[in-house]
Short mmCIF file of C-alpha atoms in Angstrom, two decimals:
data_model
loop_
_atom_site.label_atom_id
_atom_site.label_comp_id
_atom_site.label_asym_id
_atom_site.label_seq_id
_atom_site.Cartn_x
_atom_site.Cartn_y
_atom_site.Cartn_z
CA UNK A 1 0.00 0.00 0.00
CA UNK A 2 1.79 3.11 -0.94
CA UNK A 3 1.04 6.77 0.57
CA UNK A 4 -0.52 9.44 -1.87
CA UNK A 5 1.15 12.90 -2.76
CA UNK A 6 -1.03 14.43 -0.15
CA UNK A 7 -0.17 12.02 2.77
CA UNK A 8 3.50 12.19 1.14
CA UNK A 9 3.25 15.97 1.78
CA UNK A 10 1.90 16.07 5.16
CA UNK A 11 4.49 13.00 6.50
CA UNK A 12 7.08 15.56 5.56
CA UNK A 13 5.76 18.65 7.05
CA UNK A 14 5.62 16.46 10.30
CA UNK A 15 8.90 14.98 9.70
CA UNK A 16 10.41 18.65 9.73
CA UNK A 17 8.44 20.13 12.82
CA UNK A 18 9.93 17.01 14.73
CA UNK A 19 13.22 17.79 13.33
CA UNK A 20 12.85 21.59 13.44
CA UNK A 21 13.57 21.92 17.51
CA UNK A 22 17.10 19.32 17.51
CA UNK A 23 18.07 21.80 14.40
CA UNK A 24 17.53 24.84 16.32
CA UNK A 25 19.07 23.70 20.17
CA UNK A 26 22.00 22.58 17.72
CA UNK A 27 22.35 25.96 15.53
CA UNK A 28 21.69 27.48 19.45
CA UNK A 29 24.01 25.63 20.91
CA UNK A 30 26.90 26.50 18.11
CA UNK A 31 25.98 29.96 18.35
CA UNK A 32 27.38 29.89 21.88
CA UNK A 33 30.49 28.01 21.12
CA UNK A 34 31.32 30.02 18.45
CA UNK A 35 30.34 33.91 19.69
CA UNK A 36 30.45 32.66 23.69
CA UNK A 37 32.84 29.44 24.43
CA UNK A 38 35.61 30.41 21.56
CA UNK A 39 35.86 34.29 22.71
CA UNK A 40 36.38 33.17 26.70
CA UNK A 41 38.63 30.91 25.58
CA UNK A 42 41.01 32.83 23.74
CA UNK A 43 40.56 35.68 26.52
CA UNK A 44 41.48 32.83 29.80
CA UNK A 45 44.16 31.04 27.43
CA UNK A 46 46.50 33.91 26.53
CA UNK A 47 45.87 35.04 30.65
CA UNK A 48 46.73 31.52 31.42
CA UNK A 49 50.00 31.84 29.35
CA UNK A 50 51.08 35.14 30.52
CA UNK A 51 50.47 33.60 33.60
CA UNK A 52 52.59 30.69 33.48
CA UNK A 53 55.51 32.70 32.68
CA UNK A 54 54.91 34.66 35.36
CA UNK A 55 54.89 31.91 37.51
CA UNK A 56 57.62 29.55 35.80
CA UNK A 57 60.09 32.18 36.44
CA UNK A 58 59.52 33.10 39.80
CA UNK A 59 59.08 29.71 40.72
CA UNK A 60 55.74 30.47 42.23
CA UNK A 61 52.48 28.20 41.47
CA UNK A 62 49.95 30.37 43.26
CA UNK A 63 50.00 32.71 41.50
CA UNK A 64 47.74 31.14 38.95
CA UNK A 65 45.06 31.71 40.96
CA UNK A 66 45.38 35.37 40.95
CA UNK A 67 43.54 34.81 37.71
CA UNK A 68 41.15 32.66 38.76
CA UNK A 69 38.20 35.18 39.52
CA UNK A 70 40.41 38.20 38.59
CA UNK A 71 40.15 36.31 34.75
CA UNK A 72 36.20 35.51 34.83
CA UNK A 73 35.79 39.55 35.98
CA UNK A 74 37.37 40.43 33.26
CA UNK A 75 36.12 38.54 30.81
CA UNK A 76 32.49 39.75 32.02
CA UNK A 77 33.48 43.34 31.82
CA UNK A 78 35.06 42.88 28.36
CA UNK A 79 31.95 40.95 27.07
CA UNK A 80 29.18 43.57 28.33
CA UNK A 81 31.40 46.62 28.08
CA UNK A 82 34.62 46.53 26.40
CA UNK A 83 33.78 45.03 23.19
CA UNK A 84 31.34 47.59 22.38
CA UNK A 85 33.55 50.25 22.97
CA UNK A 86 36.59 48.57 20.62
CA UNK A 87 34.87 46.89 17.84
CA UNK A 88 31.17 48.78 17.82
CA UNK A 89 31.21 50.48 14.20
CA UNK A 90 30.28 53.48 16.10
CA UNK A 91 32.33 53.47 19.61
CA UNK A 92 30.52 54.12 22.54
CA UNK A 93 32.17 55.58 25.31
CA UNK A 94 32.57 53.44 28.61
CA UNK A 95 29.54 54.89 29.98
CA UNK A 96 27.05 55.21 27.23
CA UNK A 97 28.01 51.11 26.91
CA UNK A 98 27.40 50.60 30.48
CA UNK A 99 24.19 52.28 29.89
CA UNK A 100 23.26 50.25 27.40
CA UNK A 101 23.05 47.46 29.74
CA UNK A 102 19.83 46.43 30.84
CA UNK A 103 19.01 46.36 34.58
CA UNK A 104 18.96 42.47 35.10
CA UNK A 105 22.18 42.34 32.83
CA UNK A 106 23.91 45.59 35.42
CA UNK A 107 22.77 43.39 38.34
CA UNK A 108 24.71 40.59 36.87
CA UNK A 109 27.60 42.40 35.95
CA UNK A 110 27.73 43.84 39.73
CA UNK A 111 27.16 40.46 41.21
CA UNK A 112 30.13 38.77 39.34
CA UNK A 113 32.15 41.55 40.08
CA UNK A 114 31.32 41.83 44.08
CA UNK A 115 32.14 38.17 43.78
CA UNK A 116 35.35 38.03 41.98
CA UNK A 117 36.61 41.37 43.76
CA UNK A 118 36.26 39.65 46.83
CA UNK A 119 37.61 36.66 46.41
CA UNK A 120 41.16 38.22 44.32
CA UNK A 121 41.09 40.09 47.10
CA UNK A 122 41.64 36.97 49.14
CA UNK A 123 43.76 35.09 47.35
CA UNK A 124 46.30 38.05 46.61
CA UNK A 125 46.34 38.99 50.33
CA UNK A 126 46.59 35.62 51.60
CA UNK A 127 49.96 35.05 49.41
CA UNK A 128 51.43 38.57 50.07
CA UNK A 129 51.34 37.63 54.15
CA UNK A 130 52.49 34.35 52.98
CA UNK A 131 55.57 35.55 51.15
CA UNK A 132 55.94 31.66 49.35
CA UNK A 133 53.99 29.72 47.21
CA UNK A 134 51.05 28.10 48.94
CA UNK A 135 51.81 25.01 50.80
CA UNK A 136 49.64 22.54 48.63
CA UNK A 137 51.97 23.29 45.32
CA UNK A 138 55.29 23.06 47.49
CA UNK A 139 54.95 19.32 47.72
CA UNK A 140 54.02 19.07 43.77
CA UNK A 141 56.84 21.26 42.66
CA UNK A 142 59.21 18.54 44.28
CA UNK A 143 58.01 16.16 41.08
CA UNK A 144 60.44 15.52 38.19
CA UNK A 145 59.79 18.03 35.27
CA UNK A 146 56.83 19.75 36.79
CA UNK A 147 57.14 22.82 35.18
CA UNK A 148 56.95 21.07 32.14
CA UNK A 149 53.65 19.57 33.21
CA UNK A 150 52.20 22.59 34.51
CA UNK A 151 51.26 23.83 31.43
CA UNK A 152 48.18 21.46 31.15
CA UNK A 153 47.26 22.57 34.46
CA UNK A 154 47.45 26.24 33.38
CA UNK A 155 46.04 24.98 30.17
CA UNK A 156 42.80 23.07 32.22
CA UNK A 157 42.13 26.06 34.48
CA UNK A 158 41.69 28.79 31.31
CA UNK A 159 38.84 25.77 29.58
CA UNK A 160 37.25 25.86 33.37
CA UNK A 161 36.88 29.08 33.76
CA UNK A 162 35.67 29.63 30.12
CA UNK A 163 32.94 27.18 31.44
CA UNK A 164 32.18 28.98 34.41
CA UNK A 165 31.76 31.90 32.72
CA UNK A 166 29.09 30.79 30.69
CA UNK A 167 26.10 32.35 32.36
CA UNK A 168 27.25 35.75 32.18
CA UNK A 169 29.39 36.05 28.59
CA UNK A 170 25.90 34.52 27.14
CA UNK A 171 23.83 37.13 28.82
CA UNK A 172 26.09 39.96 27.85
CA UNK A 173 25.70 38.58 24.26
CA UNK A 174 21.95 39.30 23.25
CA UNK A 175 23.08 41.20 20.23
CA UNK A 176 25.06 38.06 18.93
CA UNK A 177 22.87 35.18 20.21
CA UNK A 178 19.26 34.43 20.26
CA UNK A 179 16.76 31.68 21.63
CA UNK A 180 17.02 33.17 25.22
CA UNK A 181 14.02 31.83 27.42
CA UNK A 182 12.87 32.79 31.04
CA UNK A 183 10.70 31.88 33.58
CA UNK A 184 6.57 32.38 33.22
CA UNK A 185 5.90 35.91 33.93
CA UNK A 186 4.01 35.07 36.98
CA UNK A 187 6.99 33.27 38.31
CA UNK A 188 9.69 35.30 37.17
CA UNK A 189 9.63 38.30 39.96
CA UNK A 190 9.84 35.20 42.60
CA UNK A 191 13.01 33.27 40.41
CA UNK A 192 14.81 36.62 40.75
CA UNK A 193 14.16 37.07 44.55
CA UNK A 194 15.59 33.83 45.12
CA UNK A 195 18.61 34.26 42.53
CA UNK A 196 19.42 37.26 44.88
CA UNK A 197 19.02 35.63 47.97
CA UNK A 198 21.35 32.75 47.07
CA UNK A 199 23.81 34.70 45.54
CA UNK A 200 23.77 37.16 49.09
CA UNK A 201 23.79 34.32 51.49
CA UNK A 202 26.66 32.29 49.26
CA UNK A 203 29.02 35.41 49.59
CA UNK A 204 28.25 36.45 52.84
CA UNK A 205 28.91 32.56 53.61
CA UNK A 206 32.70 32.51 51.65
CA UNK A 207 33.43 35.96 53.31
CA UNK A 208 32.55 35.25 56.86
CA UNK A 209 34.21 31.72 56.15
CA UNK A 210 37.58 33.41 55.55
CA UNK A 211 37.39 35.97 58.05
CA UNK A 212 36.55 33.03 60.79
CA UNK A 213 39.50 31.41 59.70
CA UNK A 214 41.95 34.00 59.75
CA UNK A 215 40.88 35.15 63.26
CA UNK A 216 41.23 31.49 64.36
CA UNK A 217 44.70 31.36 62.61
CA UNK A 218 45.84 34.26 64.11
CA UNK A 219 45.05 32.86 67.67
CA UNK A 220 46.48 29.49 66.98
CA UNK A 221 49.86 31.81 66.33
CA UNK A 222 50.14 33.24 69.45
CA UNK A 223 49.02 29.46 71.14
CA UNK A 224 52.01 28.37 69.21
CA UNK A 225 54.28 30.82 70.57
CA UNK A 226 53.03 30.20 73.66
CA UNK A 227 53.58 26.41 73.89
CA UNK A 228 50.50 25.29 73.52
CA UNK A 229 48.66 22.84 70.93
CA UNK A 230 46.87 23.48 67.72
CA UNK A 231 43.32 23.38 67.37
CA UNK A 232 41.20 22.57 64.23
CA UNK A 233 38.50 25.20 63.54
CA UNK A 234 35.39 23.32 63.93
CA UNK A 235 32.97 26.77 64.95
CA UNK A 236 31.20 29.43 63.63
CA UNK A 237 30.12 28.55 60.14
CA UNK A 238 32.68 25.76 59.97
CA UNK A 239 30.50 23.95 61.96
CA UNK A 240 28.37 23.88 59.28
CA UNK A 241 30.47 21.86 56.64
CA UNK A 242 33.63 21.46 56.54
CA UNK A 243 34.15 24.08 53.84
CA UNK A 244 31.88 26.71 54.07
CA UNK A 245 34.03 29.12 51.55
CA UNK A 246 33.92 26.74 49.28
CA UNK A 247 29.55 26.04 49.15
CA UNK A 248 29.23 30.01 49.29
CA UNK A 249 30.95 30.18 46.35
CA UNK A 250 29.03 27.42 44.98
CA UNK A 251 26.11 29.33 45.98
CA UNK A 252 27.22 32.17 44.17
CA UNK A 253 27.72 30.37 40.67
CA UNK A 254 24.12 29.04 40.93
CA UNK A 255 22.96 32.25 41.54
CA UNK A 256 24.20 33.34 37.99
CA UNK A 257 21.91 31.22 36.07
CA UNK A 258 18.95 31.61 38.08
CA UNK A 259 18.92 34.93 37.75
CA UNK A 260 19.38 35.19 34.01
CA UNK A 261 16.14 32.73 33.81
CA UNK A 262 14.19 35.16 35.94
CA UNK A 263 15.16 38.15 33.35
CA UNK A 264 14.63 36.14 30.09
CA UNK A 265 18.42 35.91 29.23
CA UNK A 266 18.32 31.99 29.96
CA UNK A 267 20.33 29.26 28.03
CA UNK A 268 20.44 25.91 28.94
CA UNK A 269 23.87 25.86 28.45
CA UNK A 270 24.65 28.51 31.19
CA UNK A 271 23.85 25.34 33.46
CA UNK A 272 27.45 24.24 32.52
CA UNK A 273 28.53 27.20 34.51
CA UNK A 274 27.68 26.71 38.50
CA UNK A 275 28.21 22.45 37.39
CA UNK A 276 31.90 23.29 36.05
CA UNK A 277 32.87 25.25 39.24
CA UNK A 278 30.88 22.37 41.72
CA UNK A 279 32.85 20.11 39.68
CA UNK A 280 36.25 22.20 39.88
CA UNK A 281 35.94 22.62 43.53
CA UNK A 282 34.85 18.99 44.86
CA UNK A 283 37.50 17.11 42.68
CA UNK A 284 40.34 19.05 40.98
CA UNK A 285 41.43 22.40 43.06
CA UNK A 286 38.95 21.96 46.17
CA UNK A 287 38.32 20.62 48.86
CA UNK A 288 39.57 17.27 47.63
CA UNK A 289 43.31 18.66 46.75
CA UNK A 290 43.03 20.93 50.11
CA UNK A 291 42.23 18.19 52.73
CA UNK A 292 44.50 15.83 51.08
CA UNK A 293 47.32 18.71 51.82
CA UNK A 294 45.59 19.48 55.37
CA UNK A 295 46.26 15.34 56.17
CA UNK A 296 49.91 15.28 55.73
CA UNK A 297 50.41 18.33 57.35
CA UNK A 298 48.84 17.58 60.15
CA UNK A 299 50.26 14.02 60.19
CA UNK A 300 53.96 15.60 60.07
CA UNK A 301 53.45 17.81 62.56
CA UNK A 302 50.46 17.89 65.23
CA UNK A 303 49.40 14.42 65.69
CA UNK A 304 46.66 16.37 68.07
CA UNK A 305 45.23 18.12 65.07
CA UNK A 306 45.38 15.46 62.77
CA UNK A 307 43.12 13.68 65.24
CA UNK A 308 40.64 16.61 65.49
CA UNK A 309 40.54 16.85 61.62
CA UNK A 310 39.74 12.73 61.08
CA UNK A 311 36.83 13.28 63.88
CA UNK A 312 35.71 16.64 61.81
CA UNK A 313 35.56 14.34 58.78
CA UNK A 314 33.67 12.12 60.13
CA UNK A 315 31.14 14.39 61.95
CA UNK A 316 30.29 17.45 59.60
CA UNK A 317 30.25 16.81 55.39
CA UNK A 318 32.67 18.41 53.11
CA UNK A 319 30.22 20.31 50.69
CA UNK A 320 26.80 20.12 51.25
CA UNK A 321 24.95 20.65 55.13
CA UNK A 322 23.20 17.43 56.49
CA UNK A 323 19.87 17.74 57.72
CA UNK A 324 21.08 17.99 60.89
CA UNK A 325 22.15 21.63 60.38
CA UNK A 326 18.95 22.56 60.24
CA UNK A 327 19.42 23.36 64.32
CA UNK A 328 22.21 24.81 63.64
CA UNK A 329 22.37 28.57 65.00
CA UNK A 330 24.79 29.41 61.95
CA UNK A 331 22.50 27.90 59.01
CA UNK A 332 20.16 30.50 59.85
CA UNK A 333 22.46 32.92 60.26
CA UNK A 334 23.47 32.45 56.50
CA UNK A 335 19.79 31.88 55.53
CA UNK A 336 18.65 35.21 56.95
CA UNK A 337 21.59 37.01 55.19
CA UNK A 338 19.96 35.63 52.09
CA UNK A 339 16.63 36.60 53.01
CA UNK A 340 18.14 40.00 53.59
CA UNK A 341 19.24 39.85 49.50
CA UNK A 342 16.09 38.98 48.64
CA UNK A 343 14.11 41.96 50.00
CA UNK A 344 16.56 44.22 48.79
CA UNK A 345 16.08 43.10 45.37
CA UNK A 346 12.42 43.12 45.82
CA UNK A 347 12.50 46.31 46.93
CA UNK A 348 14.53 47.93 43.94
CA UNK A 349 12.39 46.63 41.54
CA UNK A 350 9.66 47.70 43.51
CA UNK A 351 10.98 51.61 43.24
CA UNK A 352 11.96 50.77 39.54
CA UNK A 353 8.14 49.25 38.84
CA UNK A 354 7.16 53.07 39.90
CA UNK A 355 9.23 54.69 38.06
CA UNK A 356 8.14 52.30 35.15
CA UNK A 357 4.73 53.83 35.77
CA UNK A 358 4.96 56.88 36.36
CA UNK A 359 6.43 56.78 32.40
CA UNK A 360 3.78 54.27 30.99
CA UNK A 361 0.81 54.12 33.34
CA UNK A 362 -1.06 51.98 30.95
CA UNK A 363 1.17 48.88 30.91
CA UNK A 364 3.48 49.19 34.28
CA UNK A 365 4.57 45.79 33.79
CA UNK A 366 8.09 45.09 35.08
CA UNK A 367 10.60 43.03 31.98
CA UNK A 368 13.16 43.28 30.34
CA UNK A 369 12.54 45.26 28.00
CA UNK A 370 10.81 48.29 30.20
CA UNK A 371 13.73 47.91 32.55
CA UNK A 372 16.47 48.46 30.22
CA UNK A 373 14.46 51.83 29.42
CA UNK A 374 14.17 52.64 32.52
#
């Protein structure tokens, strides 16, 4: 039994509606490869270079990871700024480019940079005081033809943080990339109010982390000057999990997306973003590498502390809070931070919703697109 012309012509307008949606996540997806992935990679690779002759000749690993969120910074600032004022066939000027911006894609910029200020910050400070290379890459650098090596690590970090980036280079890209979704409209308002509140309760969480530590660090010196024994940090928010810096910057990362699919500027492939740096941090330059280095130490040279840190293992997780923490004082702590973000953000778009109005009072309705104009 064979199919007539007409049934012929209908199987194949089916056939291509079915195909029509692979085609376009495919065209989508090498849309951000090509105008998103490709860019950040070029950008984090030649860093990453520069870098590792830095860092060859001085004989100093760390300071790779000056780049780390120094790099991501600037490749946001460069994607929703600088490239409109360099290659633009009419050059704006820093500000009109900034202005430009929409006001979800200026809250973005402003949350990756809060985030990656604070955490160069950090890492620069913490190997100033140090005055060597971090204790971790000591013990590596003692391998046969490591600098040799290295390279791939230097290499591996610039493809990560491409990844990472993701979520923001995308959204700073709406005049090179389409197929951007967001949440329902009814939904959307409450998707931002949460991106907010993560994002303010994962960097208050790696910032009081590191401030905790280096208080406790700074008493442990004098107790060692003193005579007496070192003691593991096990309080304050590192009661929580045994790396709190690390989940609040986890926190932060998942923020990113969220946010972009409460403003329309979604991509599924921004997901690779927050899941590269979870990835990054629980099994390459984490909390894997760090406790592995934390064990020997300890095992070398305070048998007391060593014992604390195998009963810390065994009582609080590395990443992720049991349920137990629930009861903790310091989970709410963080939470209410969060909460704290939240209304903040509620309220500014509350104040920019009347400002909206008082400009169209027929359709006050808060989106993208009245927000950039506002």
């Amino acid at each position: 039994m064979t199919a007539t012309a007409s049934e012929m012509g209908t199987l194949g307008s089916a056939k291509e509606v079915l195909q029509e949606p692979s085609t376009y996540r495919a065209a989508h997806l090498l849309g951000i490869t090509e105008r998103s992935m490709l860019p950040s990679l070029g950008l984090h690779g030649g860093l990453s270079l520069v870098a590792y002759g830095i860092a060859r000749t001085t004989n100093r690993v760390d300071l790779k990871d000056y780049l780390w969120a120094t790099g991501m910074v600037a490749n946001a600032w460069y994607t929703a700024v600088g490239r409109h004022m360099i290659f633009s066939p009419r050059a704006a000027s820093f500000a009109q480019a900034l202005s430009n911006l929409s006001y979800s894609q200026q809250a973005l910029l402003g949350a990756v940079t809060a985030w990656g200020t604070r955490l160069t910050y950090r890492v620069v400070s913490r190997s100033l005081a140090r005055g060597k290379d971090d204790p971790r890459y000591e013990v590596v650098k003692k391998q046969p033809g490591f600098w040799n090596k290295a390279t791939l690590l230097f290499g591996l970090e610039a493809v990560f943080q491409s990844l990472i980036s993701l979520p923001f280079t995308t959204a700073f890209r709406t005049d090179l990339l389409s197929g951007f979704t967001g949440a329902p409209s009814d939904w959307a308002p409450w998707v931002r109010w949460s991106a907010a509140g993560l994002f303010t309760a994962g960097l208050f969480l790696e910032t009081i982390a590191d401030w905790q530590i280096d208080s406790h660090k700074k008493r442990e010196a004098v107790k060692k000057e003193q005579g007496g024994s070192g003691e593991l940090l096990r309080s304050g928010v590192w009661s929580i999990v045994r790396h709190p810096n690390y989940l609040g910057d986890a926190l932060c990362h998942f923020a990113f997306p969220l946010w972009t699919y409460g403003t329309g500027l979604f991509s599924w492939a921004q997901v690779a973003g927050p899941l590269a740096n979870y990835f990054f941090l629980r099994f390459i330059g984490g909390d894997r590498e760090n406790e592995a280095s934390q064990a020997e130490r300890y095992a070398k040279e305070d048998r007391e502390k060593h014992s604390q840190f195998e009963l810390y293992q065994l009582q609080k997780h590395a990443f992720w809070p049991s349920v137990f923490e629930i009861a903790n004082p310091w989970t709410w702590v963080v939470a209410s931070v969060g909460a704290l973000g939240a209304a903040a953000t509620w309220w500014a778009e509350s104040k920019l919703g009347e400002a909206v109005m008082a400009v169209n009072p027929v359709d006050p309705k808060i989106g993208e697109e009245l927000a950039s104009l506002a």
